[in-house]
CSV table of N, CA and C in Angstrom, one decimal:
chain,number,residue,atom,x,y,z
A,103,UNK,N,0.8,-1.2,0.0
A,103,UNK,CA,0.0,0.0,0.0
A,103,UNK,C,0.9,1.2,0.0
A,104,UNK,N,0.7,2.1,-1.0
A,104,UNK,CA,1.5,3.4,-1.1
A,104,UNK,C,0.8,4.5,-0.4
A,105,UNK,N,1.5,5.4,0.2
A,105,UNK,CA,1.0,6.6,0.8
A,105,UNK,C,1.2,7.8,-0.1
A,106,UNK,N,0.1,8.5,-0.3
A,106,UNK,CA,0.3,9.7,-1.2
A,106,UNK,C,0.7,10.8,-0.3
A,107,UNK,N,1.6,11.6,-0.8
A,107,UNK,CA,2.1,12.8,0.0
A,107,UNK,C,1.4,14.0,-0.6
A,108,UNK,N,0.7,14.7,0.3
A,108,UNK,CA,0.0,15.9,-0.1
A,108,UNK,C,1.0,17.0,-0.3
A,109,UNK,N,0.8,17.8,-1.4
A,109,UNK,CA,1.7,18.9,-1.5
A,109,UNK,C,1.4,20.0,-0.5
A,110,UNK,N,2.5,20.7,-0.1
A,110,UNK,CA,2.3,21.7,0.9
A,110,UNK,C,1.5,22.9,0.4
A,111,UNK,N,0.5,23.3,1.1
A,111,UNK,CA,-0.3,24.5,0.7
A,111,UNK,C,0.5,25.7,1.0
A,112,UNK,N,0.5,26.6,0.0
A,112,UNK,CA,1.2,27.9,0.2
A,112,UNK,C,0.2,29.0,0.5
A,113,UNK,N,0.7,30.0,1.3
A,113,UNK,CA,-0.1,31.1,1.5
A,113,UNK,C,-0.1,32.0,0.3
A,114,UNK,N,-1.0,33.0,0.2
A,114,UNK,CA,-1.0,33.9,-0.9
A,114,UNK,C,0.4,34.6,-1.1
A,115,UNK,N,0.9,35.1,0.0
A,115,UNK,CA,2.2,35.8,-0.1
A,115,UNK,C,3.3,34.9,-0.6
A,116,UNK,N,3.3,33.6,-0.1
A,116,UNK,CA,4.3,32.7,-0.5
A,116,UNK,C,4.2,32.3,-2.0
A,117,UNK,N,2.9,32.2,-2.5
A,117,UNK,CA,2.7,31.9,-3.9
A,117,UNK,C,3.1,33.1,-4.8
A,118,UNK,N,2.8,34.3,-4.3
A,118,UNK,CA,3.3,35.5,-5.1
A,118,UNK,C,4.8,35.5,-5.2
A,119,UNK,N,5.5,35.3,-4.1
A,119,UNK,CA,6.9,35.4,-4.1
A,119,UNK,C,7.5,34.3,-5.0
A,120,UNK,N,6.9,33.1,-5.0
A,120,UNK,CA,7.4,32.0,-5.9
A,120,UNK,C,7.1,32.4,-7.4
A,121,UNK,N,5.9,32.9,-7.7
A,121,UNK,CA,5.5,33.1,-9.1
A,121,UNK,C,6.3,34.3,-9.7
A,122,UNK,N,6.6,35.3,-8.8
A,122,UNK,CA,7.2,36.5,-9.4
A,122,UNK,C,8.6,36.2,-9.8
A,123,UNK,N,9.2,35.1,-9.4
A,123,UNK,CA,10.5,34.7,-9.9
A,123,UNK,C,10.5,34.3,-11.4
A,124,UNK,N,9.3,33.9,-11.9
A,124,UNK,CA,9.2,33.5,-13.3
A,124,UNK,C,9.3,34.7,-14.2
A,125,UNK,N,10.1,34.7,-15.2
A,125,UNK,CA,10.3,35.9,-16.0
A,125,UNK,C,9.0,36.3,-16.7
A,126,UNK,N,8.1,35.4,-17.1
A,126,UNK,CA,6.9,35.8,-17.8
A,126,UNK,C,5.9,36.4,-16.8
A,127,UNK,N,5.9,35.9,-15.6
A,127,UNK,CA,5.0,36.5,-14.6
A,127,UNK,C,5.5,37.9,-14.2
A,128,UNK,N,6.8,38.0,-14.0
A,128,UNK,CA,7.4,39.3,-13.6
A,128,UNK,C,7.1,40.4,-14.7
A,129,UNK,N,7.2,40.0,-16.0
A,129,UNK,CA,7.0,40.9,-17.1
A,129,UNK,C,5.5,41.3,-17.1
A,130,UNK,N,4.6,40.4,-16.8
A,130,UNK,CA,3.2,40.8,-16.8
A,130,UNK,C,2.9,41.7,-15.6
A,131,UNK,N,3.5,41.5,-14.5
A,131,UNK,CA,3.3,42.4,-13.4
A,131,UNK,C,3.9,43.8,-13.7
A,132,UNK,N,5.1,43.8,-14.3
A,132,UNK,CA,5.7,45.1,-14.6
A,132,UNK,C,4.8,45.9,-15.6
A,133,UNK,N,4.2,45.2,-16.6
A,133,UNK,CA,3.4,45.8,-17.6
A,133,UNK,C,2.1,46.4,-16.9
A,134,UNK,N,1.5,45.7,-15.9
A,134,UNK,CA,0.4,46.2,-15.2
A,134,UNK,C,0.8,47.4,-14.4
A,135,UNK,N,1.9,47.4,-13.8
A,135,UNK,CA,2.4,48.5,-13.0
A,135,UNK,C,2.6,49.8,-13.9
A,136,UNK,N,3.1,49.5,-15.1
A,136,UNK,CA,3.4,50.6,-16.0
A,136,UNK,C,2.1,51.2,-16.7
A,137,UNK,N,1.1,50.4,-16.9
A,137,UNK,CA,-0.1,50.8,-17.6
A,137,UNK,C,-1.3,51.0,-16.7
A,138,UNK,N,-1.9,49.8,-16.3
A,138,UNK,CA,-3.1,49.8,-15.5
A,138,UNK,C,-3.0,50.6,-14.2
A,139,UNK,N,-2.0,50.4,-13.5
A,139,UNK,CA,-1.9,51.1,-12.2
A,139,UNK,C,-1.6,52.6,-12.4
A,140,UNK,N,-0.9,52.9,-13.4
A,140,UNK,CA,-0.6,54.3,-13.7
A,140,UNK,C,-2.0,55.0,-14.0
A,141,UNK,N,-2.9,54.4,-14.7
A,141,UNK,CA,-4.2,55.0,-14.9
A,141,UNK,C,-4.9,55.2,-13.6
A,142,UNK,N,-4.9,54.2,-12.7
A,142,UNK,CA,-5.5,54.3,-11.4
A,142,UNK,C,-4.9,55.5,-10.6
A,143,UNK,N,-3.6,55.6,-10.6
A,143,UNK,CA,-3.0,56.7,-9.9
A,143,UNK,C,-3.4,58.0,-10.5
A,144,UNK,N,-3.5,58.1,-11.8
A,144,UNK,CA,-4.0,59.4,-12.4
A,144,UNK,C,-5.4,59.7,-12.0
A,145,UNK,N,-6.3,58.7,-12.0
A,145,UNK,CA,-7.7,58.9,-11.7
A,145,UNK,C,-7.9,59.3,-10.2
A,146,UNK,N,-7.2,58.6,-9.3
A,146,UNK,CA,-7.4,58.9,-7.9
A,146,UNK,C,-6.8,60.3,-7.6
A,147,UNK,N,-5.6,60.6,-8.2
A,147,UNK,CA,-5.0,61.9,-8.0
A,147,UNK,C,-5.9,63.0,-8.5
A,148,UNK,N,-6.5,62.8,-9.6
A,148,UNK,CA,-7.4,63.9,-10.2
A,148,UNK,C,-8.7,64.0,-9.3
A,149,UNK,N,-9.2,62.9,-8.8
A,149,UNK,CA,-10.4,63.0,-8.0
A,149,UNK,C,-10.0,63.7,-6.7
A,150,UNK,N,-8.9,63.4,-6.1
A,150,UNK,CA,-8.4,64.1,-4.9
A,150,UNK,C,-8.2,65.5,-5.1
A,151,UNK,N,-7.5,65.9,-6.2
A,151,UNK,CA,-7.2,67.3,-6.5
A,151,UNK,C,-8.5,68.1,-6.7
A,152,UNK,N,-9.6,67.4,-7.2
A,152,UNK,CA,-10.8,68.1,-7.4
A,152,UNK,C,-11.7,68.1,-6.1
A,153,UNK,N,-11.2,67.4,-5.1
A,153,UNK,CA,-11.9,67.4,-3.8
A,153,UNK,C,-13.3,66.7,-3.9
A,154,UNK,N,-13.4,65.7,-4.8
A,154,UNK,CA,-14.7,65.0,-5.0
A,154,UNK,C,-14.7,63.6,-4.4
A,155,UNK,N,-15.8,63.2,-3.9
A,155,UNK,CA,-16.0,61.8,-3.4
A,155,UNK,C,-16.5,61.0,-4.6
A,156,UNK,N,-16.4,59.6,-4.3
A,156,UNK,CA,-17.0,58.7,-5.3
A,156,UNK,C,-18.5,59.0,-5.6
A,157,UNK,N,-19.2,59.4,-4.5
A,157,UNK,CA,-20.6,59.7,-4.7
A,157,UNK,C,-20.8,60.9,-5.6
A,158,UNK,N,-20.0,61.9,-5.4
A,158,UNK,CA,-20.1,63.1,-6.2
A,158,UNK,C,-19.8,62.8,-7.7
A,159,UNK,N,-18.7,62.0,-7.9
A,159,UNK,CA,-18.4,61.6,-9.3
A,159,UNK,C,-19.6,60.8,-9.9
A,160,UNK,N,-20.1,59.9,-9.1
A,160,UNK,CA,-21.2,59.1,-9.6
A,160,UNK,C,-22.4,59.9,-10.0
A,161,UNK,N,-22.7,60.9,-9.2
A,161,UNK,CA,-23.8,61.8,-9.5
A,161,UNK,C,-23.6,62.6,-10.8
A,162,UNK,N,-22.4,63.1,-11.0
A,162,UNK,CA,-22.0,63.8,-12.2
A,162,UNK,C,-22.0,62.9,-13.5
A,163,UNK,N,-21.8,61.6,-13.3
A,163,UNK,CA,-21.8,60.7,-14.4
A,163,UNK,C,-23.1,60.0,-14.6
A,164,UNK,N,-24.1,60.3,-13.7
A,164,UNK,CA,-25.4,59.7,-13.8
A,164,UNK,C,-25.4,58.3,-13.5
A,165,UNK,N,-24.6,57.9,-12.5
A,165,UNK,CA,-24.6,56.5,-12.1
A,165,UNK,C,-24.6,56.4,-10.6
A,166,UNK,N,-24.4,55.2,-10.0
A,166,UNK,CA,-24.5,55.0,-8.6
A,166,UNK,C,-23.0,54.9,-8.0
A,167,UNK,N,-22.9,55.3,-6.8
A,167,UNK,CA,-21.6,55.2,-6.1
A,167,UNK,C,-20.9,53.9,-6.2
A,168,UNK,N,-21.6,52.7,-6.0
A,168,UNK,CA,-21.0,51.4,-6.2
A,168,UNK,C,-20.3,51.2,-7.5
A,169,UNK,N,-20.9,51.8,-8.6
A,169,UNK,CA,-20.3,51.7,-9.9
A,169,UNK,C,-18.9,52.4,-9.9
A,170,UNK,N,-18.8,53.5,-9.3
A,170,UNK,CA,-17.5,54.2,-9.2
A,170,UNK,C,-16.5,53.4,-8.4
A,171,UNK,N,-17.0,52.9,-7.3
A,171,UNK,CA,-16.1,52.0,-6.4
A,171,UNK,C,-15.6,50.8,-7.2
A,172,UNK,N,-16.5,50.2,-8.0
A,172,UNK,CA,-16.1,49.0,-8.8
A,172,UNK,C,-15.1,49.4,-9.8
A,173,UNK,N,-15.3,50.6,-10.5
A,173,UNK,CA,-14.4,51.1,-11.5
A,173,UNK,C,-13.0,51.3,-10.9
A,174,UNK,N,-12.9,52.0,-9.8
A,174,UNK,CA,-11.6,52.2,-9.1
A,174,UNK,C,-11.0,50.9,-8.6
A,175,UNK,N,-11.8,50.0,-8.1
A,175,UNK,CA,-11.3,48.7,-7.6
A,175,UNK,C,-10.8,47.9,-8.7
A,176,UNK,N,-11.5,47.9,-9.9
A,176,UNK,CA,-11.1,47.1,-11.0
A,176,UNK,C,-9.8,47.5,-11.5
A,177,UNK,N,-9.6,48.8,-11.5
A,177,UNK,CA,-8.3,49.3,-12.0
A,177,UNK,C,-7.2,48.9,-11.0
A,178,UNK,N,-7.5,48.9,-9.7
A,178,UNK,CA,-6.5,48.5,-8.7
A,178,UNK,C,-6.1,47.0,-8.8
A,179,UNK,N,-7.1,46.2,-9.1
A,179,UNK,CA,-6.8,44.8,-9.1
A,179,UNK,C,-6.4,44.3,-10.5
A,180,UNK,N,-6.7,45.0,-11.5
A,180,UNK,CA,-6.4,44.6,-12.9
A,180,UNK,C,-7.3,43.6,-13.4
A,181,UNK,N,-8.5,43.3,-12.7
A,181,UNK,CA,-9.4,42.3,-13.1
A,181,UNK,C,-10.3,42.7,-14.3
A,182,UNK,N,-10.4,44.0,-14.5
A,182,UNK,CA,-11.3,44.5,-15.5
A,182,UNK,C,-10.7,45.8,-16.0
A,183,UNK,N,-10.7,46.0,-17.3
A,183,UNK,CA,-10.2,47.2,-17.9
A,183,UNK,C,-11.5,48.0,-18.4
A,184,UNK,N,-11.7,49.2,-17.8
A,184,UNK,CA,-12.9,50.0,-18.2
A,184,UNK,C,-12.7,50.4,-19.7
A,185,UNK,N,-13.9,50.6,-20.3
A,185,UNK,CA,-13.9,51.1,-21.7
A,185,UNK,C,-13.3,52.5,-21.7
A,186,UNK,N,-12.9,52.9,-22.9
A,186,UNK,CA,-12.4,54.3,-23.1
A,186,UNK,C,-13.6,55.3,-22.9
A,187,UNK,N,-14.8,54.9,-23.2
A,187,UNK,CA,-15.9,55.7,-23.0
A,187,UNK,C,-16.2,56.0,-21.5
A,188,UNK,N,-16.0,54.9,-20.7
A,188,UNK,CA,-16.2,55.1,-19.3
A,188,UNK,C,-15.1,56.0,-18.7
A,189,UNK,N,-13.9,55.8,-19.1
A,189,UNK,CA,-12.8,56.7,-18.7
A,189,UNK,C,-13.1,58.2,-19.1
A,190,UNK,N,-13.6,58.4,-20.3
A,190,UNK,CA,-13.9,59.7,-20.8
A,190,UNK,C,-15.0,60.3,-19.9
A,191,UNK,N,-16.0,59.6,-19.6
A,191,UNK,CA,-17.1,60.1,-18.7
A,191,UNK,C,-16.6,60.4,-17.3
A,192,UNK,N,-15.7,59.6,-16.8
A,192,UNK,CA,-15.1,59.8,-15.5
A,192,UNK,C,-14.3,61.1,-15.5
A,193,UNK,N,-13.5,61.3,-16.6
A,193,UNK,CA,-12.7,62.5,-16.7
A,193,UNK,C,-13.6,63.7,-16.8
A,194,UNK,N,-14.6,63.6,-17.6
A,194,UNK,CA,-15.5,64.8,-17.8
A,194,UNK,C,-16.2,65.2,-16.5
A,195,UNK,N,-16.5,64.2,-15.6
A,195,UNK,CA,-17.0,64.5,-14.3
A,195,UNK,C,-16.0,65.2,-13.4
A,196,UNK,N,-14.8,65.1,-13.7
A,196,UNK,CA,-13.7,65.8,-13.0
A,196,UNK,C,-13.3,67.1,-13.7
A,197,UNK,N,-14.0,67.4,-14.8
A,197,UNK,CA,-13.6,68.6,-15.6
A,197,UNK,C,-12.3,68.4,-16.3
A,198,UNK,N,-12.0,67.1,-16.6
A,198,UNK,CA,-10.8,66.8,-17.4
A,198,UNK,C,-11.1,66.1,-18.7
A,199,UNK,N,-10.1,65.7,-19.4
A,199,UNK,CA,-10.3,64.9,-20.6
A,199,UNK,C,-9.3,63.8,-20.6
A,200,UNK,N,-9.5,62.8,-21.4
A,200,UNK,CA,-8.6,61.6,-21.6
A,200,UNK,C,-7.9,61.8,-22.9
A,201,UNK,N,-6.6,61.6,-22.8
A,201,UNK,CA,-5.7,61.6,-24.0
A,201,UNK,C,-5.0,60.3,-24.1
A,202,UNK,N,-5.0,59.7,-25.3
A,202,UNK,CA,-4.3,58.5,-25.6
A,202,UNK,C,-3.2,58.8,-26.6
A,203,UNK,N,-2.0,58.3,-26.2
A,203,UNK,CA,-0.9,58.5,-27.1
A,203,UNK,C,-0.3,57.1,-27.4
A,204,UNK,N,0.0,56.9,-28.7
A,204,UNK,CA,0.8,55.7,-29.1
A,204,UNK,C,2.2,56.2,-29.3
A,205,UNK,N,3.1,55.5,-28.6
A,205,UNK,CA,4.5,55.9,-28.7
A,205,UNK,C,5.4,54.7,-29.1
């Protein structure tokens, strides 16, 4: 009779440290930091500079506060990329505009 050895369960932090050592994973994380998270930083900085809450942005966009929270959260987690139209509407609510540059 053979005994099966169960693999050791890793914590989230342990798994991240292990995975980030892989060049392909590190490249993907670097790309997110350079693009997606940069957009989030811009959005949050603009909202803070305007002195507006998520609720105030939602009202200006004609939506509900949870939608704005989901938008900001999605950018933070990288689980969802908002449409350009959504980003334009958010920017307009801040009195700003979105510019896209290909370099």
